[in-house]
Amino acid sequence: MQDDRKDVDGSLLGELNGVEPSPGGKKDNVKWQKPRLSRKALMKCCLVKWIIASTAPQGPGRHVNQLDSSDSDLELSTVRHQPEGLDQLQAQTKFTKKELQSLYRGFKNECPSGLVDEETFKTIYSQFFPQGDATTYAHFLFNAFDIDRNGSIRFEDFVIGLSVLLRGTVNEKLNWAFNLYDINKDGYITKEEMLAIMKSIYDMMGRYTYPIVRDDAPFEHVEKFFQKMDRNRDGVVTIDEFIETCQKDENIMNSMQLFENVI
């Protein structure tokens, strides 16, 4: 049987004192590289797979996970209904017009109202992480996308966020990550907030995590995080402390690739 485990330490920023593990226990000392703007890379995203799956042909034996290796699903025929301001969205994101059309078609199929609510988000992550409990992480991620805090996500908010996560610059991704960790949106990350996010990711990964992690791993991760980030030792991390430390730490930059494993 094929092993579908994800090679991830369970965090968005990885271990702060080493490179993330690879199968067989080997460590690959590879520097962080900007993700290639390819359809194959795009299809690794759980949120993209969810909406594209609703428009993809469903033949015998067709399974949503098989979308990983298919570049053709984004090559859809002309879409009849396009979102208003498609050109504006193309300017605001790093998606092509054809990709935006494809994403919009799937989005409208799954959410005819044009809005995604939190329960839908939880359903998405339960589908892609069946070995764990994705409820709490989906809640935090939903709040990060729900910029205006009205309890729903518009297509525009959705694709702008995806563009940052999948194709953004290092600085853009770090800003987005800070917003995710800053649960109450007060401009600071506390240990309690970081620990809540870490626990939710470990809970979601469940038995998919490789290698198996210890129960105290989230706590240890947070302690290492604050030891490096909280430079003035005031018990909180500011956006400036966060970005400056991340940009100077090669191990953190290596682990930024883990965004793709849980988004």
Short mmCIF file of C-alpha atoms in Angstrom, two decimals, residues 29-243:
data_model
loop_
_atom_site.label_atom_id
_atom_site.label_comp_id
_atom_site.label_asym_id
_atom_site.label_seq_id
_atom_site.Cartn_x
_atom_site.Cartn_y
_atom_site.Cartn_z
CA ASN A 29 20.72 20.95 3.48
CA VAL A 30 18.88 22.77 0.71
CA LYS A 31 18.46 26.53 0.75
CA TRP A 32 15.01 28.04 0.44
CA GLN A 33 13.94 28.78 -3.11
CA LYS A 34 11.04 30.80 -4.38
CA PRO A 35 8.27 28.40 -5.50
CA ARG A 36 8.04 27.97 -9.24
CA LEU A 37 4.93 29.44 -10.80
CA SER A 38 3.68 26.14 -12.22
CA ARG A 39 0.25 24.56 -12.39
CA LYS A 40 1.65 21.43 -10.76
CA ALA A 41 2.79 23.44 -7.74
CA LEU A 42 -0.58 25.17 -7.63
CA MET A 43 -2.39 21.84 -7.49
CA LYS A 44 -0.59 20.85 -4.27
CA CYS A 45 -2.77 23.28 -2.37
CA CYS A 46 -5.66 21.65 -0.48
CA LEU A 47 -7.91 24.64 -1.06
CA VAL A 48 -7.24 24.60 -4.80
CA LYS A 49 -7.78 20.84 -5.05
CA TRP A 50 -11.10 21.24 -3.27
CA ILE A 51 -12.56 23.72 -5.72
CA ILE A 52 -10.99 22.28 -8.89
CA ALA A 53 -12.29 18.82 -7.96
CA SER A 54 -15.84 20.10 -8.32
CA THR A 55 -15.27 20.86 -12.00
CA ALA A 56 -12.93 18.00 -12.95
CA PRO A 57 -14.21 14.94 -14.86
CA GLN A 58 -15.16 12.16 -12.45
CA GLY A 59 -14.42 8.92 -14.26
CA PRO A 60 -14.11 5.41 -12.73
CA GLY A 61 -11.44 5.28 -10.08
CA ARG A 62 -10.96 9.04 -10.20
CA HIS A 63 -9.92 10.33 -6.77
CA VAL A 64 -9.29 13.89 -5.65
CA ASN A 65 -5.72 13.09 -4.54
CA GLN A 66 -4.88 12.12 -8.11
CA LEU A 67 -5.16 15.78 -9.01
CA ASP A 68 -1.63 16.27 -7.65
CA SER A 69 0.00 14.98 -10.81
CA SER A 70 -2.41 16.47 -13.31
CA ASP A 71 -1.69 19.75 -15.02
CA SER A 72 -4.71 19.55 -17.29
CA ASP A 73 -7.42 20.33 -14.74
CA LEU A 74 -6.66 24.05 -14.91
CA GLU A 75 -6.86 23.96 -18.70
CA LEU A 76 -10.63 24.31 -18.68
CA SER A 77 -12.68 25.39 -21.64
CA THR A 78 -14.02 28.93 -21.82
CA VAL A 79 -15.85 29.78 -18.63
CA ARG A 80 -19.28 31.30 -19.20
CA HIS A 81 -19.47 33.19 -15.92
CA GLN A 82 -16.54 35.33 -14.88
CA PRO A 83 -16.19 37.37 -11.69
CA GLU A 84 -16.51 41.10 -12.01
CA GLY A 85 -13.16 42.80 -12.14
CA LEU A 86 -11.26 39.79 -13.49
CA ASP A 87 -8.58 42.07 -14.90
CA GLN A 88 -8.32 43.81 -11.54
CA LEU A 89 -7.94 40.47 -9.75
CA GLN A 90 -5.25 39.44 -12.20
CA ALA A 91 -3.39 42.65 -11.36
CA GLN A 92 -3.80 42.04 -7.61
CA THR A 93 -2.64 38.41 -7.73
CA LYS A 94 -0.01 36.28 -9.44
CA PHE A 95 -2.54 34.02 -11.12
CA THR A 96 -3.15 34.00 -14.85
CA LYS A 97 -6.57 34.86 -16.26
CA LYS A 98 -7.18 31.19 -17.12
CA GLU A 99 -6.29 30.13 -13.58
CA LEU A 100 -8.63 32.73 -12.11
CA GLN A 101 -11.44 31.55 -14.39
CA SER A 102 -10.87 27.95 -13.28
CA LEU A 103 -10.77 28.86 -9.61
CA TYR A 104 -13.89 30.97 -9.92
CA ARG A 105 -15.82 28.21 -11.68
CA GLY A 106 -15.01 25.72 -8.93
CA PHE A 107 -15.65 28.28 -6.21
CA LYS A 108 -19.13 29.06 -7.56
CA ASN A 109 -19.95 25.35 -7.97
CA GLU A 110 -19.09 24.67 -4.35
CA CYS A 111 -20.42 27.96 -2.97
CA PRO A 112 -23.27 29.23 -5.18
CA SER A 113 -23.82 32.16 -2.82
CA GLY A 114 -20.33 33.41 -3.65
CA LEU A 115 -19.26 33.16 0.00
CA VAL A 116 -17.39 30.53 2.01
CA ASP A 117 -18.41 30.11 5.65
CA GLU A 118 -16.42 28.55 8.47
CA GLU A 119 -18.26 25.23 8.38
CA THR A 120 -17.28 24.82 4.73
CA PHE A 121 -13.65 25.44 5.65
CA LYS A 122 -13.83 22.73 8.30
CA THR A 123 -15.32 20.33 5.76
CA ILE A 124 -12.44 20.99 3.36
CA TYR A 125 -9.77 20.17 5.91
CA SER A 126 -11.59 17.15 7.28
CA GLN A 127 -11.54 15.81 3.73
CA PHE A 128 -7.81 16.23 3.19
CA PHE A 129 -6.60 15.33 6.69
CA PRO A 130 -8.87 12.40 7.68
CA GLN A 131 -6.29 10.96 10.10
CA GLY A 132 -6.46 13.97 12.39
CA ASP A 133 -8.79 16.65 13.73
CA ALA A 134 -8.69 19.66 11.39
CA THR A 135 -11.46 21.64 13.09
CA THR A 136 -9.33 24.05 15.13
CA TYR A 137 -6.76 24.73 12.42
CA ALA A 138 -9.55 25.38 9.90
CA HIS A 139 -10.98 27.92 12.35
CA PHE A 140 -7.68 29.81 12.61
CA LEU A 141 -7.05 29.68 8.86
CA PHE A 142 -10.58 30.88 8.12
CA ASN A 143 -10.04 33.90 10.37
CA ALA A 144 -6.81 34.70 8.52
CA PHE A 145 -8.68 34.78 5.19
CA ASP A 146 -11.69 36.62 6.65
CA ILE A 147 -10.03 40.02 6.58
CA ASP A 148 -13.13 42.08 7.34
CA ARG A 149 -14.16 39.67 10.15
CA ASN A 150 -17.76 39.28 8.93
CA GLY A 151 -17.89 35.49 9.14
CA SER A 152 -17.56 34.77 5.42
CA ILE A 153 -14.93 34.82 2.67
CA ARG A 154 -15.55 36.30 -0.77
CA PHE A 155 -13.89 34.90 -3.90
CA GLU A 156 -11.71 38.00 -4.09
CA ASP A 157 -10.42 37.51 -0.55
CA PHE A 158 -9.90 33.82 -1.26
CA VAL A 159 -7.70 34.18 -4.35
CA ILE A 160 -5.73 37.14 -3.01
CA GLY A 161 -4.84 35.07 0.06
CA LEU A 162 -3.99 32.03 -2.06
CA SER A 163 -1.77 34.15 -4.28
CA VAL A 164 0.26 35.28 -1.27
CA LEU A 165 0.55 31.77 0.16
CA LEU A 166 1.46 30.02 -3.08
CA ARG A 167 3.28 32.66 -5.08
CA GLY A 168 4.04 35.56 -2.78
CA THR A 169 7.44 37.00 -1.96
CA VAL A 170 9.20 35.99 1.24
CA ASN A 171 8.09 39.20 2.92
CA GLU A 172 4.48 38.72 1.83
CA LYS A 173 4.39 35.17 3.17
CA LEU A 174 5.91 36.24 6.47
CA ASN A 175 3.33 39.00 6.87
CA TRP A 176 0.57 36.48 6.18
CA ALA A 177 2.06 34.01 8.66
CA PHE A 178 2.23 36.71 11.33
CA ASN A 179 -1.45 37.49 10.75
CA LEU A 180 -2.31 33.82 11.19
CA TYR A 181 -0.42 33.53 14.49
CA ASP A 182 -1.80 36.85 15.78
CA ILE A 183 -5.17 35.31 16.67
CA ASN A 184 -6.76 38.36 18.31
CA LYS A 185 -5.28 40.72 15.69
CA ASP A 186 -3.75 43.12 18.24
CA GLY A 187 -0.41 43.34 16.43
CA TYR A 188 1.46 40.96 18.75
CA ILE A 189 2.03 37.21 18.92
CA THR A 190 1.95 35.74 22.43
CA LYS A 191 3.15 32.32 23.51
CA GLU A 192 -0.45 31.30 24.09
CA GLU A 193 -1.43 32.24 20.53
CA MET A 194 1.54 30.46 18.99
CA LEU A 195 0.90 27.35 21.07
CA ALA A 196 -2.76 27.27 20.02
CA ILE A 197 -1.77 27.34 16.33
CA MET A 198 0.95 24.73 16.80
CA LYS A 199 -1.37 22.35 18.62
CA SER A 200 -4.04 22.74 15.96
CA ILE A 201 -1.57 21.83 13.20
CA TYR A 202 -0.29 18.76 15.04
CA ASP A 203 -3.88 17.70 15.74
CA MET A 204 -4.75 18.09 12.06
CA MET A 205 -1.76 16.14 10.74
CA GLY A 206 -2.47 13.21 13.08
CA ARG A 207 -0.84 10.00 11.89
CA TYR A 208 0.18 11.74 8.66
CA THR A 209 3.07 13.41 10.46
CA TYR A 210 6.51 11.97 9.67
CA PRO A 211 8.39 11.23 11.79
CA ILE A 212 6.00 10.62 14.71
CA VAL A 213 6.08 13.66 16.97
CA ARG A 214 6.08 13.78 20.75
CA ASP A 215 3.20 15.24 22.75
CA ASP A 216 5.39 18.09 23.97
CA ALA A 217 6.62 19.01 20.47
CA PRO A 218 4.27 22.02 20.04
CA PHE A 219 5.39 23.47 23.39
CA GLU A 220 9.08 22.99 22.54
CA HIS A 221 8.55 24.64 19.17
CA VAL A 222 6.99 27.70 20.78
CA GLU A 223 9.80 27.98 23.32
CA LYS A 224 12.42 27.90 20.54
CA PHE A 225 10.40 30.37 18.53
CA PHE A 226 10.26 32.94 21.32
CA GLN A 227 13.88 32.44 22.28
CA LYS A 228 14.86 33.67 18.83
CA MET A 229 12.07 36.11 18.07
CA ASP A 230 11.40 37.95 21.32
CA ARG A 231 14.53 40.06 21.31
CA ASN A 232 13.57 42.51 24.02
CA ARG A 233 12.17 39.70 26.22
CA ASP A 234 8.81 41.39 26.78
CA GLY A 235 6.84 38.19 26.26
CA VAL A 236 5.39 39.09 22.85
CA VAL A 237 6.65 39.15 19.27
CA THR A 238 6.01 42.16 17.02
CA ILE A 239 5.76 42.07 13.23
CA ASP A 240 9.21 43.70 12.96
CA GLU A 241 10.81 41.14 15.28
CA PHE A 242 9.09 38.33 13.39
CA ILE A 243 10.11 39.39 9.88
#
